[in-house]
């Protein structure tokens, strides 16, 4: 190929600028020109109407800072399937032809990936570089590690507020179908309770755990201080396994119901139990917090950092993985492969899998949850047994770094 | 005095642990024992029922990390005035007597300060160390600089999200009556528009500014990328000068209506204007973003970091000021002064003012706004003229560091 | 004026990009074009040989991120006085004339300022915007607050290393003639000992303080853990009041002897005392650390963050001050004033003072040190008495924010 | 077992407090008491002389913040092999018996691991939890990811200094035998050149790369601005493959020669080439930086963050891995296994390998280097060909998160 196009699509996150730079530099080293298709699939669809495209020359690449999250190529949440135009693939092909673009490197998540499958089926050579901070693809995807680190920092920081006010703090984070980042971010901040889409929440279990831990901390503190922290993925499910949707929130451009209010829901579930529990009043009196009519029950606050968990700087791992995955995408595309996802780059090997397989949802492995339940964390269910298999490992150990 | 008590009250923020440590260490150096009154006024009211108090001995002080925000002494939002007990001041005096506490160092904001006035009038020696991240007291108060730095970091970070998606981002921060932190945090992150309680917002002005800046950025970008960022204080006022209250939010324990939804309100004001503006569609088409029925108008997102702006670590200034103000409070209390606030500590001088005066609300100085309007920032009003007085300064220059 | 030039000079630090942007935007609003003179005085001297200069148009300004430290205009350590060319001022004037530049806004420290005095005397209109992370000018200067915050974060972070290894940690930071940033950064991190150029260090005093605090911490810890942290300004002086110069380090381009090794010097002073002190061995045995021939004395490590304290991001205060000071510089220059420094911008007033006065060295106020000695900090001297004047403050309180 | 002991040894780093807490909580859940052996092997050796040990009860564990780097259990660099006492293992056994400790969970690196092999051979049941920020064991070890993230942040931040002064910046980081963290931290910050122990440095190659990139940046910048950044591992080797040792630095308590001066060495190598290169002067003149006798060659600065790369906070990955590895260590120890290292914890499986095997040095995989050479990074050698094997991956994809 002489010229490739690069686009990023779906939600922004860490590592994408390294994908862009890795892809463009690898292309450059192979004598291929890399063009930016701006604004994700919106730009791809409108290519035919554009006057010019930006080429990622060495000089232009100097302006891209790989340590920053987000994408210099721009995103949009436009999904090709939703466009009501029977000639849309022809329009895209015409646009690519206009600019002499022979193949595409596309970085995105499951929705993005499903379009890649379509594009490849429509004869447009393309390679998928996995990206989603939700980590709900089968392979690792850029953005996940950055999000986990930011969630952990926020949940950790909020403990100073919780400890000052003896408050329970509920932090709601992204995570529609899978709770990977809530899980790992929560563990890394040593949250007390983590509620995931994968485990229907039993609030009686949560309440008992909270009451026991929270009151024990304040009682054992010589300055009567303590907090309890909960991390909840937006896609958490109630006891019936249903997501907590906010009726007023509408749908996004991919047709998904907007989830909202998981944090608020958790707060209300716990507040109502706390207010009805006579032992809470007794506890408040015992530790000297109780003031009649004014302060009869500890406060619960919910915080929703929203896009703060995906912006700012990339984690080191995401930048490194991004460089490698972007570069690998170009090597695969040049080799004639299409419709596949980069799933590994190590020791001189690039491994890939059909995008259609990689975009199948991957959930948190519940056998890992049991380990953390042994360590005292609550996941909104009765703890299950942890019976690990002890296995002697022979020979070389694979590492991610 | 042989024994003093220390309490912190109101919202948590940076610098408080330095206040505690500064006060306790100064007391120790003067042969005075400093006791923690836990949980703010709740603890003060319930002192009489407590079995023991914690003394801030050198060994106990080792456990307090002054670099962390929040208060080791604990807060509550209990306001003495709201307690329906005619003998409440006697109850407090009895509690203090029980533990041999002869005076109080109290750190808090305007509500806290009003109680200090009451306590002093009721014969309880007390000194006020100013604390409020809102900076709406007459003097500087610990917590303000920390909050400004955190707001600035969040607004800055969110630009990677805004630039990736060509989104307008609205960040709502605390600031009920005064917009000091929204103002300075917003400037420090170079937000484009800052909406404060002090200036009724004219959304036609905001919209025109946004449209001009936002579209110019995307048009001038070779990858069709741009954002526009707005910082709004929760207490912002609409064109009629009324705060944006969320009817469902209720009141807090100080009797304040809970403000909520300023960010959402801003978003809706701008979204509706954008959707009705035919030039926006034209712009979207010009830059290749437009996709019929799917993407016809740029997105606006609001983010509400909530308690994230007051938690975590203290800024250096707040820690240093906290040490000095806490220490000064002890010196003043020991000297026999009462009912006053520490308003300055420098060059061997401690200055103070009656708390009743210091807690009068201080608003953002609108003459500073005009300077920033010259620099292109929007404050939701038509820019006013900036005609600074040029003044030769003679002699020593006062500095805050 | 129709066209001004802007240059930054001396060491890099936080807030400078806001100075540039504030100046350029204020100029723009007054119909004046602002040109970048690249690389400080090197660029000024070579202006006559340049083909073109960059104008800070609104579009060009978009590329400058005010939240980043350092200067988009570039620095050099070139000092005009050191240039051996009798026609140098004429050469500069010719360069300015070539590009139609009628006046200069120059941001820098004391060396930079002394050139400003020269330039003004040579008929080149210029205004000084104070910048030095050392804070050793009479007025506040951009960069100081950023440096203090970074020093504080580093010293704080190093405590995890100190506590893990029961080590004494010595952090050496910039500060040639004045210890403002070592002082305030050290206090903000609650360092135990701070050594400044202003106070000749008595290492017997330091050693006794260290021994008492360090051993008490480890003894009182149930896991035998403790550290002691020292912050030392590079320009610290020994008992004779002489700076610790590293003979091998040479001189910089301003002719200053390069200071080096203050941290190492401190380490060696304390190590030798510790090794000769039989009580240290006893202490090691008491707490179970002692292993004959292998571990007989606690370790001391020095860390020299160097340029890390001045790079990265600006603090919020420096960005805000930078905007204002840069803008004020333009207003003053346009008004016909020359050879002066911006010393304050507030409430619609811009105050200034002759640069020749402002660049006189300002040292740490020793009356502030006495307060911290009362709080237990060591400054390498026997603590002096702290007898503050208690002063009722009347009327409006001036604040820096 | 009824009682286990836990010790941490070697250099401090991120994730260790999670190891401690994970081990203690897993032990607690199995009815086993976990005791802290303070100060690493020093404490183990002196156990027999101690009066008491601290038990990691739930209440005591509240004081341990897993988000902080370093170890609450304390380290020392004492190596049992270096102790000249024929009865040392008996002394250790007696100490363990005195406190009823039946087995040990030990976290440390290769030196620590070699002692574990000895201890196990001497009949002391023990399990190794891998820890070393250098990542030079066969398995992943806590601390590596944290160090990589911190190195990346420092190298990134220093670019603002480099760009302001058109300086080359050399950052020296830990890495005695293996350059994993220099490599990945450098890539994540997009350093231009990375020098590792694994690749003897050819400074002619480095110089040519630097000259080309550095001068191109400044030439192409409209404000004549640019930098070039180098990350060097302390154990880098010169053209003969020999480490750069500072003759004055002596040996550490493990008998290793203290490495020092790699950064300084790199600086001098490049400075001397630059000064002799007439094209550099020409370049300086072309871009307007040259001032005769004052500024004839760009500056190079080296920065040595030292312990700053291992202190502060843990990365999320290290905290999560730490919890799991610590917990797994207890499960293995209780199961009767000894002398092995935890090498993986996932999906309900704990895998282990003999410690003697795991502590064999693991170096940076040079086939990964070739990929980055294609992307334009310099590793101090002539770039080698990158010919990756393209491999379709079947079935489940293993991930580290």
mmCIF file of N, CA and C in Angstrom, chain B residues 167-208:
data_model
loop_
_atom_site.group_PDB
_atom_site.id
_atom_site.type_symbol
_atom_site.label_atom_id
_atom_site.label_comp_id
_atom_site.label_asym_id
_atom_site.label_seq_id
_atom_site.Cartn_x
_atom_site.Cartn_y
_atom_site.Cartn_z
ATOM 1 N N UNK B 167 -16.486 18.356 21.701
ATOM 2 C CA UNK B 167 -17.578 18.609 22.641
ATOM 3 C C UNK B 167 -17.357 19.890 23.421
ATOM 4 N N UNK B 168 -18.464 20.485 23.829
ATOM 5 C CA UNK B 168 -18.437 21.547 24.826
ATOM 6 C C UNK B 168 -18.527 20.864 26.184
ATOM 7 N N UNK B 169 -17.654 21.225 27.117
ATOM 8 C CA UNK B 169 -17.663 20.590 28.431
ATOM 9 C C UNK B 169 -17.963 21.606 29.518
ATOM 10 N N UNK B 170 -18.950 21.273 30.323
ATOM 11 C CA UNK B 170 -19.384 22.150 31.411
ATOM 12 C C UNK B 170 -19.007 21.484 32.727
ATOM 13 N N UNK B 171 -18.183 22.133 33.521
ATOM 14 C CA UNK B 171 -17.788 21.581 34.821
ATOM 15 C C UNK B 171 -18.418 22.410 35.932
ATOM 16 N N UNK B 172 -19.210 21.749 36.735
ATOM 17 C CA UNK B 172 -19.873 22.440 37.854
ATOM 18 C C UNK B 172 -19.082 22.213 39.127
ATOM 19 N N UNK B 173 -18.799 23.284 39.835
ATOM 20 C CA UNK B 173 -18.040 23.154 41.083
ATOM 21 C C UNK B 173 -18.754 23.860 42.227
ATOM 22 N N UNK B 174 -18.307 23.569 43.444
ATOM 23 C CA UNK B 174 -18.886 24.219 44.606
ATOM 24 C C UNK B 174 -18.746 25.743 44.483
ATOM 25 N N UNK B 175 -19.477 26.463 45.278
ATOM 26 C CA UNK B 175 -19.449 27.920 45.247
ATOM 27 C C UNK B 175 -20.871 28.444 45.326
ATOM 28 N N UNK B 176 -21.361 28.510 46.567
ATOM 29 C CA UNK B 176 -22.781 28.836 46.765
ATOM 30 C C UNK B 176 -23.054 30.323 46.554
ATOM 31 N N UNK B 177 -22.311 31.150 47.267
ATOM 32 C CA UNK B 177 -22.582 32.588 47.224
ATOM 33 C C UNK B 177 -21.496 33.357 46.507
ATOM 34 N N UNK B 178 -20.330 32.723 46.423
ATOM 35 C CA UNK B 178 -19.184 33.420 45.840
ATOM 36 C C UNK B 178 -18.483 32.468 44.879
ATOM 37 N N UNK B 179 -17.964 33.048 43.807
ATOM 38 C CA UNK B 179 -17.385 32.202 42.772
ATOM 39 C C UNK B 179 -15.866 32.185 42.748
ATOM 40 N N UNK B 180 -15.218 32.501 43.869
ATOM 41 C CA UNK B 180 -13.750 32.614 43.869
ATOM 42 C C UNK B 180 -13.047 31.401 43.258
ATOM 43 N N UNK B 181 -13.460 30.210 43.678
ATOM 44 C CA UNK B 181 -12.722 29.027 43.211
ATOM 45 C C UNK B 181 -13.065 28.684 41.763
ATOM 46 N N UNK B 182 -14.329 28.871 41.387
ATOM 47 C CA UNK B 182 -14.681 28.659 39.975
ATOM 48 C C UNK B 182 -13.904 29.652 39.116
ATOM 49 N N UNK B 183 -13.827 30.888 39.559
ATOM 50 C CA UNK B 183 -13.130 31.940 38.822
ATOM 51 C C UNK B 183 -11.655 31.602 38.648
ATOM 52 N N UNK B 184 -10.980 31.381 39.742
ATOM 53 C CA UNK B 184 -9.524 31.190 39.670
ATOM 54 C C UNK B 184 -9.157 29.795 39.135
ATOM 55 N N UNK B 185 -9.935 28.808 39.485
ATOM 56 C CA UNK B 185 -9.695 27.480 38.921
ATOM 57 C C UNK B 185 -9.934 27.489 37.414
ATOM 58 N N UNK B 186 -10.970 28.184 37.011
ATOM 59 C CA UNK B 186 -11.280 28.264 35.581
ATOM 60 C C UNK B 186 -10.209 29.014 34.806
ATOM 61 N N UNK B 187 -9.758 30.138 35.338
ATOM 62 C CA UNK B 187 -8.695 30.898 34.667
ATOM 63 C C UNK B 187 -7.428 30.044 34.576
ATOM 64 N N UNK B 188 -7.102 29.376 35.665
ATOM 65 C CA UNK B 188 -5.851 28.605 35.697
ATOM 66 C C UNK B 188 -5.862 27.459 34.694
ATOM 67 N N UNK B 189 -7.066 27.005 34.315
ATOM 68 C CA UNK B 189 -7.154 25.945 33.313
ATOM 69 C C UNK B 189 -7.450 26.543 31.942
ATOM 70 N N UNK B 190 -7.488 27.847 31.876
ATOM 71 C CA UNK B 190 -7.902 28.557 30.661
ATOM 72 C C UNK B 190 -9.227 28.024 30.121
ATOM 73 N N UNK B 191 -10.205 27.966 31.020
ATOM 74 C CA UNK B 191 -11.573 27.709 30.561
ATOM 75 C C UNK B 191 -11.984 28.891 29.692
ATOM 76 N N UNK B 192 -12.960 28.677 28.835
ATOM 77 C CA UNK B 192 -13.374 29.772 27.951
ATOM 78 C C UNK B 192 -14.419 30.658 28.594
ATOM 79 N N UNK B 193 -15.237 30.064 29.423
ATOM 80 C CA UNK B 193 -16.362 30.793 30.010
ATOM 81 C C UNK B 193 -16.498 30.376 31.460
ATOM 82 N N UNK B 194 -16.735 31.342 32.327
ATOM 83 C CA UNK B 194 -16.837 31.083 33.758
ATOM 84 C C UNK B 194 -18.080 31.787 34.271
ATOM 85 N N UNK B 195 -18.972 31.030 34.873
ATOM 86 C CA UNK B 195 -20.236 31.602 35.341
ATOM 87 C C UNK B 195 -20.267 31.587 36.863
ATOM 88 N N UNK B 196 -20.482 32.755 37.435
ATOM 89 C CA UNK B 196 -20.330 32.954 38.871
ATOM 90 C C UNK B 196 -21.632 33.432 39.497
ATOM 91 N N UNK B 197 -21.802 33.201 40.782
ATOM 92 C CA UNK B 197 -22.975 33.749 41.470
ATOM 93 C C UNK B 197 -23.036 35.276 41.374
ATOM 94 N N UNK B 198 -21.879 35.899 41.229
ATOM 95 C CA UNK B 198 -21.819 37.361 41.254
ATOM 96 C C UNK B 198 -22.363 38.024 39.984
ATOM 97 N N UNK B 199 -22.457 37.283 38.891
ATOM 98 C CA UNK B 199 -22.860 37.885 37.612
ATOM 99 C C UNK B 199 -24.013 37.092 37.005
ATOM 100 N N UNK B 200 -25.222 37.662 36.990
ATOM 101 C CA UNK B 200 -26.351 36.952 36.368
ATOM 102 C C UNK B 200 -25.986 36.581 34.939
ATOM 103 N N UNK B 201 -26.230 35.342 34.568
ATOM 104 C CA UNK B 201 -25.756 34.847 33.273
ATOM 105 C C UNK B 201 -26.725 35.199 32.146
ATOM 106 N N UNK B 202 -26.201 35.794 31.128
ATOM 107 C CA UNK B 202 -26.975 36.065 29.915
ATOM 108 C C UNK B 202 -26.547 35.002 28.895
ATOM 109 N N UNK B 203 -27.420 34.035 28.667
ATOM 110 C CA UNK B 203 -27.019 32.900 27.840
ATOM 111 C C UNK B 203 -26.908 33.234 26.363
ATOM 112 N N UNK B 204 -27.477 34.341 25.970
ATOM 113 C CA UNK B 204 -27.242 34.757 24.577
ATOM 114 C C UNK B 204 -25.784 35.182 24.415
ATOM 115 N N UNK B 205 -25.274 35.856 25.414
ATOM 116 C CA UNK B 205 -23.860 36.245 25.370
ATOM 117 C C UNK B 205 -22.966 35.001 25.399
ATOM 118 N N UNK B 206 -23.291 34.080 26.306
ATOM 119 C CA UNK B 206 -22.497 32.856 26.395
ATOM 120 C C UNK B 206 -22.540 32.111 25.068
ATOM 121 N N UNK B 207 -23.716 31.984 24.513
ATOM 122 C CA UNK B 207 -23.855 31.218 23.274
ATOM 123 C C UNK B 207 -23.040 31.829 22.136
ATOM 124 N N UNK B 208 -23.101 33.137 22.013
ATOM 125 C CA UNK B 208 -22.359 33.782 20.912
ATOM 126 C C UNK B 208 -20.853 33.577 21.081
#
